[in-house]
PDB file of C-alpha atoms in Angstrom:
ATOM      1  CA  LEU A  29      52.384  45.896 -32.017  1.00 93.00           C
ATOM      2  CA  LEU A  30      51.516  42.185 -32.239  1.00 91.00           C
ATOM      3  CA  ASP A  31      53.759  39.161 -32.375  1.00 93.00           C
ATOM      4  CA  ALA A  32      53.305  36.242 -34.767  1.00 91.00           C
ATOM      5  CA  GLN A  33      50.661  34.712 -32.471  1.00 91.00           C
ATOM      6  CA  ALA A  34      48.732  38.024 -32.340  1.00 89.00           C
ATOM      7  CA  HIS A  35      49.717  38.696 -28.731  1.00 93.00           C
ATOM      8  CA  VAL A  36      49.999  42.380 -27.822  1.00 94.00           C
ATOM      9  CA  LEU A  37      53.623  43.427 -27.345  1.00 95.00           C
ATOM     10  CA  ASP A  38      53.116  47.158 -27.139  1.00 96.00           C
ATOM     11  CA  SER A  39      50.443  49.817 -27.603  1.00 96.00           C
ATOM     12  CA  VAL A  40      50.407  53.580 -27.894  1.00 95.00           C
ATOM     13  CA  PRO A  41      47.568  56.127 -27.739  1.00 95.00           C
ATOM     14  CA  VAL A  42      46.835  57.859 -31.031  1.00 93.00           C
ATOM     15  CA  PRO A  43      45.078  61.232 -30.753  1.00 95.00           C
ATOM     16  CA  GLN A  44      42.558  61.964 -33.445  1.00 93.00           C
ATOM     17  CA  GLN A  45      40.263  64.770 -34.471  1.00 93.00           C
ATOM     18  CA  THR A  46      37.057  64.268 -36.415  1.00 91.00           C
ATOM     19  CA  LEU A  47      35.863  67.182 -38.534  1.00 90.00           C
ATOM     20  CA  ALA A  48      32.366  67.470 -39.915  1.00 85.00           C
ATOM     21  CA  ALA A  49      32.306  67.230 -43.692  1.00 83.00           C
ATOM     22  CA  ALA A  50      29.684  68.509 -46.069  1.00 89.00           C
ATOM     23  CA  PRO A  51      27.301  65.640 -46.921  1.00 93.00           C
ATOM     24  CA  LEU A  52      27.589  64.172 -50.382  1.00 95.00           C
ATOM     25  CA  ARG A  53      24.656  65.151 -52.600  1.00 96.00           C
ATOM     26  CA  LEU A  54      23.061  62.364 -54.641  1.00 96.00           C
ATOM     27  CA  LEU A  55      20.467  62.812 -57.387  1.00 96.00           C
ATOM     28  CA  VAL A  56      18.584  59.702 -58.519  1.00 95.00           C
ATOM     29  CA  ARG A  57      16.414  59.358 -61.622  1.00 93.00           C
ATOM     30  CA  ALA A  58      14.860  55.904 -62.015  1.00 91.00           C
ATOM     31  CA  SER A  59      12.575  54.498 -64.695  1.00 90.00           C
ATOM     32  CA  ALA A  60      10.560  52.602 -62.057  1.00 90.00           C
ATOM     33  CA  PRO A  61      10.535  51.998 -58.298  1.00 92.00           C
ATOM     34  CA  GLY A  62      11.896  48.687 -57.067  1.00 92.00           C
ATOM     35  CA  PRO A  63      13.828  46.947 -54.300  1.00 94.00           C
ATOM     36  CA  GLU A  64      17.254  47.932 -55.647  1.00 94.00           C
ATOM     37  CA  LEU A  65      16.304  51.601 -55.476  1.00 93.00           C
ATOM     38  CA  LYS A  66      14.594  51.165 -52.084  1.00 94.00           C
ATOM     39  CA  TYR A  67      17.597  49.670 -50.324  1.00 95.00           C
ATOM     40  CA  LEU A  68      20.071  51.929 -52.101  1.00 95.00           C
ATOM     41  CA  ARG A  69      18.152  54.927 -50.803  1.00 94.00           C
ATOM     42  CA  ARG A  70      18.055  53.450 -47.292  1.00 94.00           C
ATOM     43  CA  TRP A  71      21.816  52.924 -47.311  1.00 95.00           C
ATOM     44  CA  ALA A  72      22.477  56.430 -48.653  1.00 95.00           C
ATOM     45  CA  THR A  73      20.254  58.035 -46.024  1.00 94.00           C
ATOM     46  CA  ASP A  74      21.856  56.034 -43.197  1.00 92.00           C
ATOM     47  CA  ALA A  75      25.300  56.969 -44.524  1.00 91.00           C
ATOM     48  CA  GLY A  76      24.443  60.658 -44.258  1.00 93.00           C
ATOM     49  CA  LEU A  77      24.101  61.462 -47.953  1.00 95.00           C
ATOM     50  CA  ARG A  78      21.598  64.069 -49.086  1.00 95.00           C
ATOM     51  CA  VAL A  79      19.377  62.129 -51.463  1.00 95.00           C
ATOM     52  CA  GLN A  80      16.750  63.324 -53.918  1.00 94.00           C
ATOM     53  CA  VAL A  81      14.900  60.578 -55.799  1.00 93.00           C
ATOM     54  CA  GLN A  82      12.443  60.559 -58.665  1.00 91.00           C
ATOM     55  CA  ALA A  83      11.103  57.163 -59.802  1.00 91.00           C
ATOM     56  CA  ASP A  84       8.637  57.092 -62.677  1.00 89.00           C
ATOM     57  CA  THR A  85       5.507  54.965 -62.376  1.00 88.00           C
ATOM     58  CA  GLY A  86       4.003  55.566 -65.824  1.00 83.00           C
ATOM     59  CA  ALA A  87       1.271  57.826 -67.186  1.00 83.00           C
ATOM     60  CA  GLY A  88       3.362  60.865 -66.323  1.00 81.00           C
ATOM     61  CA  LEU A  89       3.400  60.056 -62.612  1.00 86.00           C
ATOM     62  CA  SER A  90       6.379  59.538 -60.315  1.00 82.00           C
ATOM     63  CA  VAL A  91       7.145  58.779 -56.666  1.00 87.00           C
ATOM     64  CA  GLY A  92       9.924  60.097 -54.471  1.00 84.00           C
ATOM     65  CA  ASP A  93      10.876  63.639 -53.595  1.00 85.00           C
ATOM     66  CA  GLY A  94       9.194  65.394 -56.491  1.00 81.00           C
ATOM     67  CA  ALA A  95      10.729  66.157 -59.857  1.00 85.00           C
ATOM     68  CA  VAL A  96      14.525  65.876 -59.982  1.00 86.00           C
ATOM     69  CA  PRO A  97      15.649  68.663 -62.343  1.00 88.00           C
ATOM     70  CA  LEU A  98      18.537  67.900 -64.663  1.00 93.00           C
ATOM     71  CA  ASP A  99      19.591  71.420 -65.535  1.00 94.00           C
ATOM     72  CA  ALA A 100      22.946  73.128 -65.117  1.00 95.00           C
ATOM     73  CA  ALA A 101      22.104  74.693 -61.741  1.00 95.00           C
ATOM     74  CA  ALA A 102      20.808  71.486 -60.133  1.00 94.00           C
ATOM     75  CA  LEU A 103      23.708  69.406 -61.431  1.00 97.00           C
ATOM     76  CA  ALA A 104      26.260  71.954 -60.227  1.00 96.00           C
ATOM     77  CA  ARG A 105      24.829  71.579 -56.702  1.00 95.00           C
ATOM     78  CA  SER A 106      25.139  67.778 -56.850  1.00 96.00           C
ATOM     79  CA  ASP A 107      28.053  65.382 -56.457  1.00 97.00           C
ATOM     80  CA  LEU A 108      26.686  62.225 -58.111  1.00 98.00           C
ATOM     81  CA  LEU A 109      23.877  61.553 -60.574  1.00 97.00           C
ATOM     82  CA  LEU A 110      22.480  58.014 -60.590  1.00 97.00           C
ATOM     83  CA  LEU A 111      20.496  56.810 -63.601  1.00 96.00           C
ATOM     84  CA  ASP A 112      19.349  53.440 -64.874  1.00 93.00           C
ATOM     85  CA  GLU A 113      19.543  52.468 -68.532  1.00 93.00           C
ATOM     86  CA  ARG A 114      15.938  53.448 -69.270  1.00 92.00           C
ATOM     87  CA  SER A 115      16.072  56.828 -67.546  1.00 93.00           C
ATOM     88  CA  LEU A 116      19.328  57.504 -69.410  1.00 95.00           C
ATOM     89  CA  ALA A 117      17.689  56.689 -72.739  1.00 93.00           C
ATOM     90  CA  GLY A 118      14.744  58.917 -71.822  1.00 91.00           C
ATOM     91  CA  LEU A 119      16.782  62.095 -71.298  1.00 93.00           C
ATOM     92  CA  SER A 120      15.893  64.947 -73.614  1.00 93.00           C
ATOM     93  CA  ALA A 121      18.582  66.480 -75.816  1.00 94.00           C
ATOM     94  CA  GLY A 122      18.791  69.458 -73.454  1.00 95.00           C
ATOM     95  CA  GLN A 123      19.108  67.260 -70.354  1.00 95.00           C
ATOM     96  CA  LEU A 124      21.785  65.134 -72.000  1.00 96.00           C
ATOM     97  CA  ALA A 125      23.754  68.258 -72.927  1.00 96.00           C
ATOM     98  CA  ALA A 126      23.466  69.540 -69.331  1.00 97.00           C
ATOM     99  CA  VAL A 127      24.662  66.209 -67.910  1.00 97.00           C
ATOM    100  CA  ARG A 128      27.559  66.070 -70.376  1.00 97.00           C
ATOM    101  CA  GLN A 129      28.740  69.555 -69.425  1.00 97.00           C
ATOM    102  CA  ALA A 130      28.280  68.922 -65.692  1.00 97.00           C
ATOM    103  CA  LEU A 131      30.300  65.717 -66.048  1.00 97.00           C
ATOM    104  CA  ARG A 132      33.159  67.640 -67.623  1.00 97.00           C
ATOM    105  CA  ASP A 133      32.939  70.163 -64.791  1.00 97.00           C
ATOM    106  CA  GLY A 134      33.341  67.489 -62.097  1.00 97.00           C
ATOM    107  CA  LEU A 135      29.984  65.765 -61.568  1.00 97.00           C
ATOM    108  CA  GLY A 136      30.035  62.007 -61.064  1.00 97.00           C
ATOM    109  CA  VAL A 137      27.573  59.945 -63.155  1.00 98.00           C
ATOM    110  CA  LEU A 138      26.654  56.317 -62.476  1.00 97.00           C
ATOM    111  CA  VAL A 139      24.429  54.183 -64.675  1.00 96.00           C
ATOM    112  CA  ARG A 140      23.164  51.102 -62.846  1.00 93.00           C
ATOM    113  CA  SER A 141      21.707  48.215 -64.809  1.00 87.00           C
ATOM    114  CA  ALA A 142      18.129  47.158 -64.226  1.00 83.00           C
ATOM    115  CA  GLY A 143      18.131  45.309 -67.553  1.00 85.00           C
ATOM    116  CA  ALA A 144      19.962  45.066 -70.862  1.00 87.00           C
ATOM    117  CA  PRO A 145      20.453  48.562 -72.324  1.00 89.00           C
ATOM    118  CA  SER A 146      18.717  49.517 -75.543  1.00 90.00           C
ATOM    119  CA  ALA A 147      20.586  50.823 -78.574  1.00 92.00           C
ATOM    120  CA  SER A 148      19.553  54.315 -77.505  1.00 92.00           C
ATOM    121  CA  ALA A 149      20.995  53.851 -74.013  1.00 92.00           C
ATOM    122  CA  ARG A 150      24.252  52.517 -75.452  1.00 93.00           C
ATOM    123  CA  GLN A 151      24.474  55.544 -77.716  1.00 94.00           C
ATOM    124  CA  ARG A 152      23.869  57.853 -74.763  1.00 94.00           C
ATOM    125  CA  LEU A 153      26.689  56.160 -72.864  1.00 94.00           C
ATOM    126  CA  ARG A 154      28.990  56.713 -75.859  1.00 94.00           C
ATOM    127  CA  ASP A 155      27.886  60.342 -76.011  1.00 94.00           C
ATOM    128  CA  LEU A 156      28.864  60.751 -72.356  1.00 95.00           C
ATOM    129  CA  GLY A 157      32.253  59.134 -72.903  1.00 94.00           C
ATOM    130  CA  LEU A 158      31.672  55.530 -71.790  1.00 94.00           C
ATOM    131  CA  PRO A 159      31.295  53.132 -74.744  1.00 94.00           C
ATOM    132  CA  VAL A 160      30.090  49.715 -73.575  1.00 93.00           C
ATOM    133  CA  GLN A 161      30.486  46.240 -75.050  1.00 92.00           C
ATOM    134  CA  GLY A 162      28.675  42.973 -74.270  1.00 91.00           C
ATOM    135  CA  ASP A 163      25.256  41.524 -75.086  1.00 90.00           C
ATOM    136  CA  GLY A 164      23.713  42.257 -71.684  1.00 89.00           C
ATOM    137  CA  SER A 165      22.979  38.606 -70.962  1.00 91.00           C
ATOM    138  CA  SER A 166      22.499  37.588 -67.338  1.00 91.00           C
ATOM    139  CA  HIS A 167      24.898  35.482 -65.298  1.00 89.00           C
ATOM    140  CA  ALA A 168      25.649  34.853 -61.626  1.00 89.00           C
ATOM    141  CA  ALA A 169      28.368  36.907 -59.978  1.00 83.00           C
ATOM    142  CA  ASP A 170      30.949  35.112 -57.863  1.00 78.00           C
ATOM    143  CA  LEU A 171      31.932  37.969 -55.574  1.00 76.00           C
ATOM    144  CA  PRO A 172      34.756  37.930 -53.014  1.00 74.00           C
ATOM    145  CA  GLY A 173      34.048  36.346 -49.641  1.00 68.00           C
ATOM    146  CA  ASP A 174      34.271  37.943 -46.240  1.00 66.00           C
ATOM    147  CA  GLY A 175      37.884  37.224 -45.405  1.00 60.00           C
ATOM    148  CA  GLU A 176      39.018  36.901 -41.804  1.00 60.00           C
ATOM    149  CA  SER A 177      36.374  36.688 -39.086  1.00 59.00           C
ATOM    150  CA  THR A 178      38.017  39.519 -37.150  1.00 62.00           C
ATOM    151  CA  MET A 179      37.755  41.799 -40.177  1.00 63.00           C
ATOM    152  CA  LEU A 180      34.127  40.787 -40.636  1.00 61.00           C
ATOM    153  CA  ALA A 181      33.361  41.673 -37.015  1.00 63.00           C
ATOM    154  CA  ALA A 182      35.125  45.021 -37.358  1.00 66.00           C
ATOM    155  CA  ARG A 183      33.207  45.848 -40.517  1.00 62.00           C
ATOM    156  CA  ARG A 184      29.851  44.919 -39.002  1.00 63.00           C
ATOM    157  CA  GLY A 185      30.497  46.922 -35.842  1.00 64.00           C
ATOM    158  CA  PRO A 186      28.234  46.760 -32.789  1.00 64.00           C
ATOM    159  CA  LEU A 187      24.752  45.287 -32.734  1.00 59.00           C
ATOM    160  CA  GLY A 188      22.241  47.254 -34.758  1.00 59.00           C
ATOM    161  CA  SER A 189      19.936  49.693 -33.022  1.00 57.00           C
ATOM    162  CA  THR A 190      16.952  47.652 -34.224  1.00 58.00           C
ATOM    163  CA  THR A 191      18.173  44.443 -32.586  1.00 58.00           C
ATOM    164  CA  LEU A 192      15.868  43.110 -29.898  1.00 61.00           C
ATOM    165  CA  PRO A 193      17.512  43.711 -26.470  1.00 68.00           C
ATOM    166  CA  SER A 194      17.435  40.039 -25.580  1.00 73.00           C
ATOM    167  CA  ALA A 195      19.612  36.966 -25.888  1.00 73.00           C
ATOM    168  CA  ASP A 196      17.485  35.728 -28.810  1.00 72.00           C
ATOM    169  CA  GLY A 197      17.715  39.102 -30.565  1.00 69.00           C
ATOM    170  CA  GLU A 198      21.476  39.230 -30.160  1.00 69.00           C
ATOM    171  CA  ALA A 199      21.813  35.633 -31.366  1.00 71.00           C
ATOM    172  CA  ALA A 200      19.738  36.429 -34.453  1.00 68.00           C
ATOM    173  CA  ASP A 201      21.886  39.480 -35.151  1.00 67.00           C
ATOM    174  CA  ARG A 202      25.107  37.478 -34.850  1.00 66.00           C
ATOM    175  CA  SER A 203      23.655  34.796 -37.111  1.00 67.00           C
ATOM    176  CA  SER A 204      22.806  37.339 -39.788  1.00 66.00           C
ATOM    177  CA  HIS A 205      26.316  38.779 -39.552  1.00 65.00           C
ATOM    178  CA  SER A 206      27.775  35.456 -40.649  1.00 67.00           C
ATOM    179  CA  ALA A 207      25.076  34.530 -43.180  1.00 71.00           C
ATOM    180  CA  ALA A 208      26.276  33.377 -46.575  1.00 76.00           C
ATOM    181  CA  LEU A 209      26.147  35.951 -49.347  1.00 82.00           C
ATOM    182  CA  PRO A 210      23.353  35.328 -51.870  1.00 85.00           C
ATOM    183  CA  THR A 211      24.444  35.106 -55.479  1.00 87.00           C
ATOM    184  CA  LEU A 212      23.796  38.303 -57.408  1.00 90.00           C
ATOM    185  CA  GLU A 213      22.826  38.794 -61.033  1.00 92.00           C
ATOM    186  CA  VAL A 214      25.313  40.592 -63.257  1.00 92.00           C
ATOM    187  CA  LEU A 215      24.746  41.567 -66.879  1.00 93.00           C
ATOM    188  CA  ALA A 216      27.423  40.974 -69.501  1.00 90.00           C
ATOM    189  CA  LEU A 217      28.282  44.642 -70.006  1.00 91.00           C
ATOM    190  CA  GLN A 218      31.708  46.200 -69.762  1.00 90.00           C
ATOM    191  CA  PRO A 219      33.205  49.561 -70.748  1.00 91.00           C
ATOM    192  CA  THR A 220      35.584  49.107 -73.642  1.00 89.00           C
ATOM    193  CA  ASP A 221      38.312  51.001 -71.835  1.00 85.00           C
ATOM    194  CA  GLY A 222      38.434  52.101 -68.216  1.00 85.00           C
ATOM    195  CA  SER A 223      39.031  51.157 -64.604  1.00 90.00           C
ATOM    196  CA  ALA A 224      37.066  48.520 -62.717  1.00 88.00           C
ATOM    197  CA  LEU A 225      34.394  49.276 -60.148  1.00 86.00           C
ATOM    198  CA  PRO A 226      34.005  46.049 -58.110  1.00 83.00           C
ATOM    199  CA  HIS A 227      35.819  42.828 -58.988  1.00 82.00           C
ATOM    200  CA  ASP A 228      34.565  39.265 -58.821  1.00 80.00           C
ATOM    201  CA  ARG A 229      36.335  36.547 -56.857  1.00 79.00           C
ATOM    202  CA  ALA A 230      38.656  35.814 -59.786  1.00 80.00           C
ATOM    203  CA  GLY A 231      39.640  39.473 -60.103  1.00 80.00           C
ATOM    204  CA  LYS A 232      37.532  40.137 -63.197  1.00 84.00           C
ATOM    205  CA  ALA A 233      36.044  43.615 -63.430  1.00 85.00           C
ATOM    206  CA  LEU A 234      32.297  44.027 -62.946  1.00 86.00           C
ATOM    207  CA  GLY A 235      31.452  47.247 -64.730  1.00 88.00           C
ATOM    208  CA  GLY A 236      33.872  50.138 -64.808  1.00 93.00           C
ATOM    209  CA  TRP A 237      34.418  53.858 -65.060  1.00 96.00           C
ATOM    210  CA  ARG A 238      36.346  56.496 -66.994  1.00 95.00           C
ATOM    211  CA  SER A 239      37.370  60.077 -66.381  1.00 96.00           C
ATOM    212  CA  VAL A 240      35.668  62.694 -68.547  1.00 96.00           C
ATOM    213  CA  GLY A 241      37.053  66.168 -68.018  1.00 96.00           C
ATOM    214  CA  LYS A 242      37.046  66.773 -64.260  1.00 97.00           C
ATOM    215  CA  GLY A 243      34.323  64.178 -63.647  1.00 97.00           C
ATOM    216  CA  ARG A 244      33.902  60.429 -63.793  1.00 97.00           C
ATOM    217  CA  ILE A 245      31.240  58.240 -65.392  1.00 97.00           C
ATOM    218  CA  GLY A 246      30.696  54.611 -64.467  1.00 96.00           C
ATOM    219  CA  LEU A 247      28.534  51.586 -65.205  1.00 95.00           C
ATOM    220  CA  LEU A 248      27.488  49.049 -62.547  1.00 95.00           C
ATOM    221  CA  PRO A 249      25.838  45.979 -64.169  1.00 93.00           C
ATOM    222  CA  VAL A 250      24.730  44.396 -60.853  1.00 93.00           C
ATOM    223  CA  THR A 251      20.915  44.269 -60.796  1.00 93.00           C
ATOM    224  CA  ASP A 252      19.977  42.918 -57.357  1.00 93.00           C
ATOM    225  CA  SER A 253      22.375  43.938 -54.604  1.00 93.00           C
ATOM    226  CA  TRP A 254      19.264  44.312 -52.408  1.00 94.00           C
ATOM    227  CA  ARG A 255      19.342  40.530 -51.883  1.00 93.00           C
ATOM    228  CA  TRP A 256      22.292  41.024 -49.554  1.00 91.00           C
ATOM    229  CA  VAL A 257      20.224  43.290 -47.297  1.00 91.00           C
ATOM    230  CA  LEU A 258      17.381  40.775 -47.054  1.00 90.00           C
ATOM    231  CA  ALA A 259      19.906  38.082 -46.146  1.00 88.00           C
ATOM    232  CA  GLY A 260      21.094  40.197 -43.202  1.00 84.00           C
ATOM    233  CA  ARG A 261      24.270  41.267 -44.980  1.00 85.00           C
ATOM    234  CA  ASP A 262      23.656  44.992 -45.134  1.00 87.00           C
ATOM    235  CA  ASP A 263      27.378  45.391 -44.330  1.00 84.00           C
ATOM    236  CA  ARG A 264      28.368  43.995 -47.722  1.00 87.00           C
ATOM    237  CA  HIS A 265      25.603  45.924 -49.471  1.00 91.00           C
ATOM    238  CA  GLY A 266      26.883  49.130 -47.896  1.00 91.00           C
ATOM    239  CA  GLU A 267      30.494  48.209 -48.668  1.00 89.00           C
ATOM    240  CA  LEU A 268      29.642  47.719 -52.347  1.00 91.00           C
ATOM    241  CA  TRP A 269      27.765  50.993 -52.734  1.00 94.00           C
ATOM    242  CA  SER A 270      30.163  52.984 -50.586  1.00 93.00           C
ATOM    243  CA  GLY A 271      33.049  51.953 -52.817  1.00 92.00           C
ATOM    244  CA  VAL A 272      31.157  52.802 -56.011  1.00 95.00           C
ATOM    245  CA  VAL A 273      29.937  56.179 -54.754  1.00 96.00           C
ATOM    246  CA  ALA A 274      33.341  57.147 -53.318  1.00 95.00           C
ATOM    247  CA  THR A 275      34.993  56.297 -56.635  1.00 95.00           C
ATOM    248  CA  LEU A 276      32.680  58.374 -58.830  1.00 97.00           C
ATOM    249  CA  ALA A 277      31.355  61.286 -56.745  1.00 97.00           C
ATOM    250  CA  ARG A 278      32.681  64.797 -57.239  1.00 96.00           C
TER     251      ARG A 278
END
């Protein structure tokens, strides 16, 4: 209990028990490798998710963890399927039918934007229950700031394990913790009806999601959240993706 000046008036111990939970299972199909996929995978691995990635490189080749099957059995074992607009458009009729049924059965589906979606990708989104409007043009996103410094420190937690064990290393880590957030690119795409994923500083929805059967499908039109990681703001990068994944996953 704190008074108006934040002085401690009283405290009480609170017992707690932490139970191990089954890790969330994430399937990723990407039309190409890139920094957004790289840092998303790093965050997911650090957060304890089980991740299987397939990124196409052309000429029938791909990198990652081998082929990511999109059949009924594989999707039933997964909690969230992540596609980009090109991999969505490239699904076969059988794969699209399997994803649609898995979505109704409780699978989460997220389409992240690497570029403006084609007419085929828009049609696939409609087929899955998420019609989208907007021309896909690029603009800068004015995202919410960090808020109070005490909340920022709590969110960042202790110094990272990779920090140099020296005064200079600790100073660099603290500096990165308070670095300004780079501006991100957002495409002018919005579900015609649904709930927001993140919001910008003015409260406007950036992307969105809808329920389909027991599952949820969402669209995130942010193309370069990896810039936050390179600026030393992996806390905000993780906060963004944690919120999106927690909203949509089974």
